[in-house]
PDB file of C-alpha atoms in Angstrom:
ATOM      1  CA  UNK A   1     -27.173  -7.977   6.441  1.00 94.00           C
ATOM      2  CA  UNK A   2     -29.270 -10.004   3.457  1.00 95.00           C
ATOM      3  CA  UNK A   3     -32.406 -12.555   4.977  1.00 96.00           C
ATOM      4  CA  UNK A   4     -31.688 -15.659   2.295  1.00 96.00           C
ATOM      5  CA  UNK A   5     -33.722 -18.412   1.887  1.00 95.00           C
ATOM      6  CA  UNK A   6     -31.206 -20.675   3.724  1.00 94.00           C
ATOM      7  CA  UNK A   7     -31.772 -18.641   6.966  1.00 95.00           C
ATOM      8  CA  UNK A   8     -35.537 -18.315   6.223  1.00 96.00           C
ATOM      9  CA  UNK A   9     -36.116 -21.707   6.024  1.00 95.00           C
ATOM     10  CA  UNK A  10     -34.170 -22.676   9.037  1.00 95.00           C
ATOM     11  CA  UNK A  11     -35.828 -19.965  11.483  1.00 94.00           C
ATOM     12  CA  UNK A  12     -39.390 -21.087  10.253  1.00 95.00           C
ATOM     13  CA  UNK A  13     -38.369 -25.035  10.573  1.00 93.00           C
ATOM     14  CA  UNK A  14     -40.201 -25.039   6.889  1.00 93.00           C
ATOM     15  CA  UNK A  15     -39.890 -27.174   3.906  1.00 93.00           C
ATOM     16  CA  UNK A  16     -40.262 -24.432   1.163  1.00 94.00           C
ATOM     17  CA  UNK A  17     -41.105 -20.331   1.555  1.00 95.00           C
ATOM     18  CA  UNK A  18     -44.781 -21.485   0.155  1.00 95.00           C
ATOM     19  CA  UNK A  19     -45.147 -23.360   3.500  1.00 96.00           C
ATOM     20  CA  UNK A  20     -43.514 -20.475   5.398  1.00 97.00           C
ATOM     21  CA  UNK A  21     -46.376 -19.007   8.083  1.00 97.00           C
ATOM     22  CA  UNK A  22     -44.945 -17.293  11.062  1.00 97.00           C
ATOM     23  CA  UNK A  23     -41.226 -16.022  11.283  1.00 97.00           C
ATOM     24  CA  UNK A  24     -39.352 -14.479  13.659  1.00 97.00           C
ATOM     25  CA  UNK A  25     -36.195 -12.471  12.371  1.00 97.00           C
ATOM     26  CA  UNK A  26     -35.713 -10.357  15.445  1.00 96.00           C
ATOM     27  CA  UNK A  27     -32.298  -8.769  15.964  1.00 96.00           C
ATOM     28  CA  UNK A  28     -30.904 -10.223  13.232  1.00 95.00           C
ATOM     29  CA  UNK A  29     -28.790  -6.926  11.571  1.00 96.00           C
ATOM     30  CA  UNK A  30     -30.898  -7.520   8.373  1.00 97.00           C
ATOM     31  CA  UNK A  31     -30.978  -4.745   6.108  1.00 96.00           C
ATOM     32  CA  UNK A  32     -32.613  -6.643   2.306  1.00 97.00           C
ATOM     33  CA  UNK A  33     -35.463  -8.233   2.975  1.00 97.00           C
ATOM     34  CA  UNK A  34     -36.332  -8.527  -0.577  1.00 96.00           C
ATOM     35  CA  UNK A  35     -37.192 -12.623  -0.480  1.00 96.00           C
ATOM     36  CA  UNK A  36     -40.421 -11.984   0.910  1.00 97.00           C
ATOM     37  CA  UNK A  37     -41.265 -11.670  -2.419  1.00 95.00           C
ATOM     38  CA  UNK A  38     -41.020 -15.238  -2.763  1.00 96.00           C
ATOM     39  CA  UNK A  39     -43.219 -15.698   0.476  1.00 96.00           C
ATOM     40  CA  UNK A  40     -46.979 -14.772  -0.476  1.00 94.00           C
ATOM     41  CA  UNK A  41     -48.038 -17.014   2.908  1.00 97.00           C
ATOM     42  CA  UNK A  42     -46.949 -15.466   5.908  1.00 97.00           C
ATOM     43  CA  UNK A  43     -49.362 -14.809   8.571  1.00 97.00           C
ATOM     44  CA  UNK A  44     -47.192 -13.203  11.114  1.00 98.00           C
ATOM     45  CA  UNK A  45     -43.503 -11.499  10.525  1.00 98.00           C
ATOM     46  CA  UNK A  46     -40.950 -10.073  13.248  1.00 98.00           C
ATOM     47  CA  UNK A  47     -38.794  -7.722  12.072  1.00 98.00           C
ATOM     48  CA  UNK A  48     -38.089  -5.646  15.086  1.00 97.00           C
ATOM     49  CA  UNK A  49     -34.484  -4.273  15.703  1.00 97.00           C
ATOM     50  CA  UNK A  50     -33.088  -4.950  12.653  1.00 97.00           C
ATOM     51  CA  UNK A  51     -31.137  -2.346   9.529  1.00 97.00           C
ATOM     52  CA  UNK A  52     -34.834  -2.452   7.058  1.00 97.00           C
ATOM     53  CA  UNK A  53     -35.892   0.685   5.509  1.00 97.00           C
ATOM     54  CA  UNK A  54     -37.902  -0.399   2.500  1.00 96.00           C
ATOM     55  CA  UNK A  55     -41.323  -2.257   3.100  1.00 97.00           C
ATOM     56  CA  UNK A  56     -41.398  -3.090  -0.730  1.00 96.00           C
ATOM     57  CA  UNK A  57     -41.052  -6.612  -0.824  1.00 96.00           C
ATOM     58  CA  UNK A  58     -43.874  -6.786   1.793  1.00 97.00           C
ATOM     59  CA  UNK A  59     -46.208  -5.501  -0.733  1.00 96.00           C
ATOM     60  CA  UNK A  60     -47.033  -9.325  -2.148  1.00 95.00           C
ATOM     61  CA  UNK A  61     -47.722 -11.032   1.012  1.00 97.00           C
ATOM     62  CA  UNK A  62     -51.576 -10.491   1.239  1.00 96.00           C
ATOM     63  CA  UNK A  63     -52.030 -13.219   4.427  1.00 97.00           C
ATOM     64  CA  UNK A  64     -50.245 -11.168   6.622  1.00 98.00           C
ATOM     65  CA  UNK A  65     -51.958 -10.216   9.358  1.00 98.00           C
ATOM     66  CA  UNK A  66     -49.529  -9.183  12.230  1.00 98.00           C
ATOM     67  CA  UNK A  67     -46.519  -6.917  11.144  1.00 98.00           C
ATOM     68  CA  UNK A  68     -43.677  -6.127  13.981  1.00 98.00           C
ATOM     69  CA  UNK A  69     -41.414  -3.421  12.437  1.00 98.00           C
ATOM     70  CA  UNK A  70     -40.010  -2.096  15.593  1.00 97.00           C
ATOM     71  CA  UNK A  71     -36.371  -0.150  15.832  1.00 97.00           C
ATOM     72  CA  UNK A  72     -35.526  -0.391  12.195  1.00 98.00           C
ATOM     73  CA  UNK A  73     -34.544   2.376   9.740  1.00 97.00           C
ATOM     74  CA  UNK A  74     -37.317   3.180   8.412  1.00 97.00           C
ATOM     75  CA  UNK A  75     -37.058   7.066   7.176  1.00 96.00           C
ATOM     76  CA  UNK A  76     -40.544   7.658   5.835  1.00 95.00           C
ATOM     77  CA  UNK A  77     -44.335   6.935   6.528  1.00 96.00           C
ATOM     78  CA  UNK A  78     -45.022   6.891   2.830  1.00 96.00           C
ATOM     79  CA  UNK A  79     -43.246   3.555   2.567  1.00 96.00           C
ATOM     80  CA  UNK A  80     -46.675   2.303   4.809  1.00 97.00           C
ATOM     81  CA  UNK A  81     -48.152   2.929   0.962  1.00 96.00           C
ATOM     82  CA  UNK A  82     -46.148  -1.073   0.250  1.00 96.00           C
ATOM     83  CA  UNK A  83     -48.940  -2.186   2.881  1.00 97.00           C
ATOM     84  CA  UNK A  84     -52.165  -0.812   1.360  1.00 95.00           C
ATOM     85  CA  UNK A  85     -53.043  -3.697  -0.715  1.00 94.00           C
ATOM     86  CA  UNK A  86     -52.742  -6.235   2.513  1.00 96.00           C
ATOM     87  CA  UNK A  87     -56.476  -6.283   3.247  1.00 95.00           C
ATOM     88  CA  UNK A  88     -55.722  -8.972   6.594  1.00 97.00           C
ATOM     89  CA  UNK A  89     -53.194  -6.856   8.194  1.00 98.00           C
ATOM     90  CA  UNK A  90     -54.546  -5.804  11.720  1.00 97.00           C
ATOM     91  CA  UNK A  91     -51.618  -5.486  14.130  1.00 98.00           C
ATOM     92  CA  UNK A  92     -48.774  -3.212  13.065  1.00 98.00           C
ATOM     93  CA  UNK A  93     -46.151  -2.272  15.561  1.00 98.00           C
ATOM     94  CA  UNK A  94     -43.521   0.368  14.362  1.00 97.00           C
ATOM     95  CA  UNK A  95     -42.525   2.849  17.030  1.00 97.00           C
ATOM     96  CA  UNK A  96     -39.031   3.920  17.323  1.00 96.00           C
ATOM     97  CA  UNK A  97     -38.354   4.367  13.449  1.00 97.00           C
ATOM     98  CA  UNK A  98     -37.156   7.546  12.068  1.00 97.00           C
ATOM     99  CA  UNK A  99     -40.331   7.636  10.276  1.00 96.00           C
ATOM    100  CA  UNK A 100     -42.247   8.370  13.924  1.00 95.00           C
ATOM    101  CA  UNK A 101     -41.525  11.563  14.284  1.00 92.00           C
ATOM    102  CA  UNK A 102     -41.707  13.574  17.762  1.00 92.00           C
ATOM    103  CA  UNK A 103     -45.236  14.455  17.097  1.00 92.00           C
ATOM    104  CA  UNK A 104     -47.082  10.516  18.330  1.00 91.00           C
ATOM    105  CA  UNK A 105     -50.612  12.008  17.996  1.00 91.00           C
ATOM    106  CA  UNK A 106     -49.478  13.070  14.344  1.00 94.00           C
ATOM    107  CA  UNK A 107     -47.892  10.521  13.324  1.00 97.00           C
ATOM    108  CA  UNK A 108     -50.452   7.638  14.426  1.00 97.00           C
ATOM    109  CA  UNK A 109     -53.169   9.348  12.607  1.00 96.00           C
ATOM    110  CA  UNK A 110     -51.301   9.157   9.409  1.00 96.00           C
ATOM    111  CA  UNK A 111     -50.808   5.323   9.722  1.00 97.00           C
ATOM    112  CA  UNK A 112     -54.133   4.663  10.387  1.00 97.00           C
ATOM    113  CA  UNK A 113     -55.778   7.107   7.499  1.00 95.00           C
ATOM    114  CA  UNK A 114     -53.219   4.636   5.470  1.00 96.00           C
ATOM    115  CA  UNK A 115     -54.152   1.680   7.093  1.00 96.00           C
ATOM    116  CA  UNK A 116     -57.154   2.078   8.222  1.00 96.00           C
ATOM    117  CA  UNK A 117     -57.777  -1.420   8.787  1.00 96.00           C
ATOM    118  CA  UNK A 118     -55.613  -1.674  11.612  1.00 97.00           C
ATOM    119  CA  UNK A 119     -56.965  -3.157  15.261  1.00 97.00           C
ATOM    120  CA  UNK A 120     -53.798  -2.285  16.863  1.00 97.00           C
ATOM    121  CA  UNK A 121     -50.922  -0.221  16.104  1.00 97.00           C
ATOM    122  CA  UNK A 122     -47.755   0.067  18.478  1.00 97.00           C
ATOM    123  CA  UNK A 123     -49.071  -2.255  21.432  1.00 96.00           C
ATOM    124  CA  UNK A 124     -52.448  -0.153  21.185  1.00 97.00           C
ATOM    125  CA  UNK A 125     -55.889  -0.661  20.722  1.00 97.00           C
ATOM    126  CA  UNK A 126     -57.357   1.077  17.363  1.00 97.00           C
ATOM    127  CA  UNK A 127     -60.724   2.397  18.468  1.00 96.00           C
ATOM    128  CA  UNK A 128     -63.218   3.870  15.809  1.00 94.00           C
ATOM    129  CA  UNK A 129     -63.003   7.061  16.991  1.00 95.00           C
ATOM    130  CA  UNK A 130     -59.373   7.418  15.887  1.00 96.00           C
ATOM    131  CA  UNK A 131     -59.902   5.846  12.283  1.00 95.00           C
ATOM    132  CA  UNK A 132     -62.397   8.789  12.415  1.00 95.00           C
ATOM    133  CA  UNK A 133     -60.598  10.761  13.052  1.00 96.00           C
ATOM    134  CA  UNK A 134     -57.753   9.538  11.232  1.00 95.00           C
ATOM    135  CA  UNK A 135     -59.448   9.664   7.659  1.00 92.00           C
ATOM    136  CA  UNK A 136     -59.870  13.871   8.371  1.00 92.00           C
ATOM    137  CA  UNK A 137     -56.984  15.110  10.335  1.00 93.00           C
ATOM    138  CA  UNK A 138     -54.788  12.243   9.201  1.00 93.00           C
ATOM    139  CA  UNK A 139     -51.845  13.303   6.723  1.00 93.00           C
ATOM    140  CA  UNK A 140     -52.252  11.830   3.318  1.00 92.00           C
ATOM    141  CA  UNK A 141     -49.407   9.895   2.533  1.00 89.00           C
ATOM    142  CA  UNK A 142     -47.834   9.188  -1.115  1.00 85.00           C
ATOM    143  CA  UNK A 143     -46.234   5.906  -2.484  1.00 79.00           C
ATOM    144  CA  UNK A 144     -42.472   6.562  -2.159  1.00 73.00           C
ATOM    145  CA  UNK A 145     -40.630   7.202  -5.180  1.00 65.00           C
ATOM    146  CA  UNK A 146     -39.205   2.904  -6.701  1.00 58.00           C
ATOM    147  CA  UNK A 147     -35.471   2.275  -5.912  1.00 51.00           C
ATOM    148  CA  UNK A 148     -33.398  -0.480  -7.718  1.00 44.00           C
ATOM    149  CA  UNK A 149     -33.393  -2.148  -5.038  1.00 48.00           C
ATOM    150  CA  UNK A 150     -37.421  -1.941  -4.911  1.00 51.00           C
ATOM    151  CA  UNK A 151     -37.588  -2.855  -8.867  1.00 46.00           C
ATOM    152  CA  UNK A 152     -35.854  -6.166  -8.762  1.00 45.00           C
ATOM    153  CA  UNK A 153     -37.564  -7.321  -5.431  1.00 46.00           C
ATOM    154  CA  UNK A 154     -40.897  -6.757  -7.328  1.00 45.00           C
ATOM    155  CA  UNK A 155     -39.380  -8.502  -9.669  1.00 46.00           C
ATOM    156  CA  UNK A 156     -38.024 -11.925  -7.613  1.00 45.00           C
ATOM    157  CA  UNK A 157     -34.569 -10.917  -9.292  1.00 44.00           C
ATOM    158  CA  UNK A 158     -33.465  -9.340  -5.734  1.00 41.00           C
ATOM    159  CA  UNK A 159     -32.492 -12.474  -3.983  1.00 44.00           C
ATOM    160  CA  UNK A 160     -28.950 -12.853  -5.987  1.00 41.00           C
ATOM    161  CA  UNK A 161     -28.719 -16.251  -4.291  1.00 45.00           C
ATOM    162  CA  UNK A 162     -31.735 -17.068  -6.321  1.00 42.00           C
ATOM    163  CA  UNK A 163     -30.350 -15.433  -9.528  1.00 38.00           C
ATOM    164  CA  UNK A 164     -26.793 -17.426  -9.704  1.00 40.00           C
ATOM    165  CA  UNK A 165     -27.993 -21.059  -7.844  1.00 42.00           C
ATOM    166  CA  UNK A 166     -27.361 -23.423  -9.910  1.00 41.00           C
ATOM    167  CA  UNK A 167     -30.164 -24.937  -9.368  1.00 44.00           C
ATOM    168  CA  UNK A 168     -31.837 -22.858 -12.505  1.00 43.00           C
ATOM    169  CA  UNK A 169     -30.694 -25.068 -14.638  1.00 40.00           C
ATOM    170  CA  UNK A 170     -29.973 -28.749 -12.237  1.00 51.00           C
ATOM    171  CA  UNK A 171     -33.691 -28.834 -11.613  1.00 55.00           C
ATOM    172  CA  UNK A 172     -34.964 -29.812 -14.983  1.00 58.00           C
ATOM    173  CA  UNK A 173     -32.088 -32.392 -14.996  1.00 55.00           C
ATOM    174  CA  UNK A 174     -33.422 -33.577 -12.112  1.00 60.00           C
ATOM    175  CA  UNK A 175     -36.459 -33.674 -12.556  1.00 58.00           C
ATOM    176  CA  UNK A 176     -36.052 -35.574 -15.711  1.00 58.00           C
ATOM    177  CA  UNK A 177     -34.569 -38.456 -13.364  1.00 58.00           C
ATOM    178  CA  UNK A 178     -37.713 -38.434 -11.208  1.00 56.00           C
ATOM    179  CA  UNK A 179     -39.898 -39.112 -14.134  1.00 57.00           C
ATOM    180  CA  UNK A 180     -38.069 -41.713 -15.037  1.00 55.00           C
ATOM    181  CA  UNK A 181     -38.005 -42.996 -11.579  1.00 55.00           C
ATOM    182  CA  UNK A 182     -42.052 -42.922 -11.676  1.00 56.00           C
ATOM    183  CA  UNK A 183     -41.639 -40.273  -9.100  1.00 58.00           C
ATOM    184  CA  UNK A 184     -43.400 -36.840  -8.994  1.00 57.00           C
ATOM    185  CA  UNK A 185     -41.297 -33.966 -10.103  1.00 58.00           C
ATOM    186  CA  UNK A 186     -40.477 -31.204  -7.756  1.00 59.00           C
ATOM    187  CA  UNK A 187     -41.264 -27.604  -7.898  1.00 60.00           C
ATOM    188  CA  UNK A 188     -38.146 -24.981  -6.979  1.00 57.00           C
ATOM    189  CA  UNK A 189     -38.728 -24.475  -3.712  1.00 56.00           C
ATOM    190  CA  UNK A 190     -37.456 -28.435  -2.691  1.00 53.00           C
ATOM    191  CA  UNK A 191     -34.327 -27.612  -3.910  1.00 50.00           C
ATOM    192  CA  UNK A 192     -31.620 -27.370  -1.204  1.00 47.00           C
ATOM    193  CA  UNK A 193     -28.854 -24.651  -2.022  1.00 44.00           C
ATOM    194  CA  UNK A 194     -25.649 -25.900  -3.885  1.00 39.00           C
ATOM    195  CA  UNK A 195     -23.997 -23.580  -1.100  1.00 38.00           C
ATOM    196  CA  UNK A 196     -25.728 -25.538   1.888  1.00 42.00           C
ATOM    197  CA  UNK A 197     -22.412 -27.530   4.337  1.00 43.00           C
ATOM    198  CA  UNK A 198     -23.511 -30.360   3.140  1.00 40.00           C
ATOM    199  CA  UNK A 199     -22.612 -30.223  -0.604  1.00 41.00           C
ATOM    200  CA  UNK A 200     -19.725 -27.987   0.438  1.00 41.00           C
ATOM    201  CA  UNK A 201     -18.403 -30.293   2.718  1.00 40.00           C
ATOM    202  CA  UNK A 202     -18.511 -33.244   0.355  1.00 43.00           C
ATOM    203  CA  UNK A 203     -15.778 -31.773  -1.912  1.00 43.00           C
ATOM    204  CA  UNK A 204     -16.029 -34.277  -4.212  1.00 45.00           C
ATOM    205  CA  UNK A 205     -12.798 -35.121  -5.997  1.00 46.00           C
ATOM    206  CA  UNK A 206     -13.972 -35.469  -9.683  1.00 42.00           C
ATOM    207  CA  UNK A 207     -15.178 -33.008 -11.744  1.00 43.00           C
ATOM    208  CA  UNK A 208     -18.877 -32.484 -11.471  1.00 47.00           C
ATOM    209  CA  UNK A 209     -20.906 -32.386 -13.953  1.00 50.00           C
ATOM    210  CA  UNK A 210     -24.540 -30.934 -14.102  1.00 51.00           C
ATOM    211  CA  UNK A 211     -26.137 -34.372 -14.145  1.00 58.00           C
ATOM    212  CA  UNK A 212     -24.358 -35.137 -11.049  1.00 64.00           C
ATOM    213  CA  UNK A 213     -25.136 -32.156  -9.495  1.00 59.00           C
ATOM    214  CA  UNK A 214     -28.825 -33.278 -10.057  1.00 59.00           C
ATOM    215  CA  UNK A 215     -28.774 -36.400  -8.472  1.00 64.00           C
ATOM    216  CA  UNK A 216     -26.771 -35.485  -5.598  1.00 66.00           C
ATOM    217  CA  UNK A 217     -29.512 -32.880  -4.981  1.00 60.00           C
ATOM    218  CA  UNK A 218     -32.383 -35.521  -5.563  1.00 64.00           C
ATOM    219  CA  UNK A 219     -30.845 -37.994  -3.378  1.00 65.00           C
ATOM    220  CA  UNK A 220     -31.230 -35.509  -0.632  1.00 61.00           C
ATOM    221  CA  UNK A 221     -34.875 -35.802  -0.902  1.00 62.00           C
ATOM    222  CA  UNK A 222     -36.033 -39.109  -1.610  1.00 66.00           C
ATOM    223  CA  UNK A 223     -37.540 -41.621   1.492  1.00 68.00           C
ATOM    224  CA  UNK A 224     -36.200 -45.112   1.947  1.00 71.00           C
ATOM    225  CA  UNK A 225     -38.213 -46.338  -0.741  1.00 67.00           C
ATOM    226  CA  UNK A 226     -37.039 -44.135  -3.480  1.00 68.00           C
ATOM    227  CA  UNK A 227     -33.252 -44.404  -2.660  1.00 74.00           C
ATOM    228  CA  UNK A 228     -33.901 -48.420  -2.762  1.00 73.00           C
ATOM    229  CA  UNK A 229     -34.982 -47.668  -6.812  1.00 75.00           C
ATOM    230  CA  UNK A 230     -32.038 -45.749  -7.049  1.00 74.00           C
ATOM    231  CA  UNK A 231     -29.657 -47.912  -5.638  1.00 77.00           C
ATOM    232  CA  UNK A 232     -31.350 -50.692  -8.014  1.00 76.00           C
ATOM    233  CA  UNK A 233     -30.968 -48.807 -10.826  1.00 75.00           C
ATOM    234  CA  UNK A 234     -27.754 -47.749 -10.083  1.00 78.00           C
ATOM    235  CA  UNK A 235     -26.635 -51.183  -9.460  1.00 77.00           C
ATOM    236  CA  UNK A 236     -27.922 -51.916 -12.464  1.00 76.00           C
ATOM    237  CA  UNK A 237     -25.684 -49.237 -14.436  1.00 74.00           C
ATOM    238  CA  UNK A 238     -23.113 -50.638 -12.857  1.00 76.00           C
ATOM    239  CA  UNK A 239     -23.096 -53.895 -13.943  1.00 74.00           C
ATOM    240  CA  UNK A 240     -23.416 -52.684 -17.505  1.00 71.00           C
ATOM    241  CA  UNK A 241     -20.269 -50.645 -17.080  1.00 63.00           C
ATOM    242  CA  UNK A 242     -18.696 -54.238 -15.704  1.00 66.00           C
ATOM    243  CA  UNK A 243     -20.390 -56.432 -18.474  1.00 61.00           C
ATOM    244  CA  UNK A 244     -18.933 -54.428 -21.147  1.00 57.00           C
ATOM    245  CA  UNK A 245     -15.564 -53.355 -19.203  1.00 60.00           C
ATOM    246  CA  UNK A 246     -14.653 -57.489 -19.028  1.00 63.00           C
ATOM    247  CA  UNK A 247     -15.930 -58.546 -22.756  1.00 60.00           C
ATOM    248  CA  UNK A 248     -13.543 -54.945 -23.882  1.00 58.00           C
ATOM    249  CA  UNK A 249     -11.137 -56.912 -21.833  1.00 60.00           C
ATOM    250  CA  UNK A 250     -11.769 -60.926 -23.163  1.00 65.00           C
ATOM    251  CA  UNK A 251     -11.454 -59.446 -26.559  1.00 60.00           C
ATOM    252  CA  UNK A 252      -8.260 -57.615 -26.096  1.00 60.00           C
ATOM    253  CA  UNK A 253      -6.697 -60.490 -24.702  1.00 63.00           C
ATOM    254  CA  UNK A 254      -8.301 -63.027 -27.614  1.00 62.00           C
ATOM    255  CA  UNK A 255      -6.399 -60.482 -29.998  1.00 56.00           C
ATOM    256  CA  UNK A 256      -3.516 -60.609 -28.352  1.00 55.00           C
ATOM    257  CA  UNK A 257      -3.423 -64.457 -28.362  1.00 59.00           C
ATOM    258  CA  UNK A 258      -4.236 -63.973 -31.941  1.00 56.00           C
ATOM    259  CA  UNK A 259      -1.214 -62.124 -33.073  1.00 53.00           C
ATOM    260  CA  UNK A 260       1.002 -64.480 -30.644  1.00 56.00           C
ATOM    261  CA  UNK A 261       0.565 -67.265 -32.515  1.00 57.00           C
ATOM    262  CA  UNK A 262       0.616 -65.981 -36.132  1.00 55.00           C
TER     263      UNK A 262
END
């Protein structure tokens, strides 16, 4: 299962990915976590009891302090190379993964050689003596080969929802509308996906243009004052159409009367 933007925001109770600091996805049957290439400010992350095999999407989460990965599908300790750049990482729980192997002491020393800043590994406090021993006796691990999924994740393209999201082309039109109304422009994370239940349930009976989609997305983000502005502008626009229609009807009526007189 793929961890999506919608699921992240729902679980974190956040409005956008940049504001996500803590996330608990314990036991969610996850195998694809490429979305984390778009969540750079995460501090505490729980991903235990899933089917995760690659840690490459976490390489850019430089604020990460605690990471819980117990009982996943991580086959090789080389995946830890993706965590080397995470200078703030202090707590890691990796136990019950295939990469741990049968020799607990060797496994522990190898992890600490790769990540010597850890203060707690698998719920056990790391001592200075352990780190010193790890630097001499721990196995030196190398970066795993880059997979297609890793490449996509690095490029921020692994999330198909993002790649195919109509918001990519609706955002410009929505911000044009906001600018015309004197409102602050929004970043992409502020937009809700068109696949959300609200828009699905709407099922408008007419064909929606990109501009209309942008307006509908815009409406969800507005407060009462901003909605009142939109309401006023919409009424003015409707009045213009009404006046135009009435003028056309009057003109046609006059033309018809003139024809009958002649």
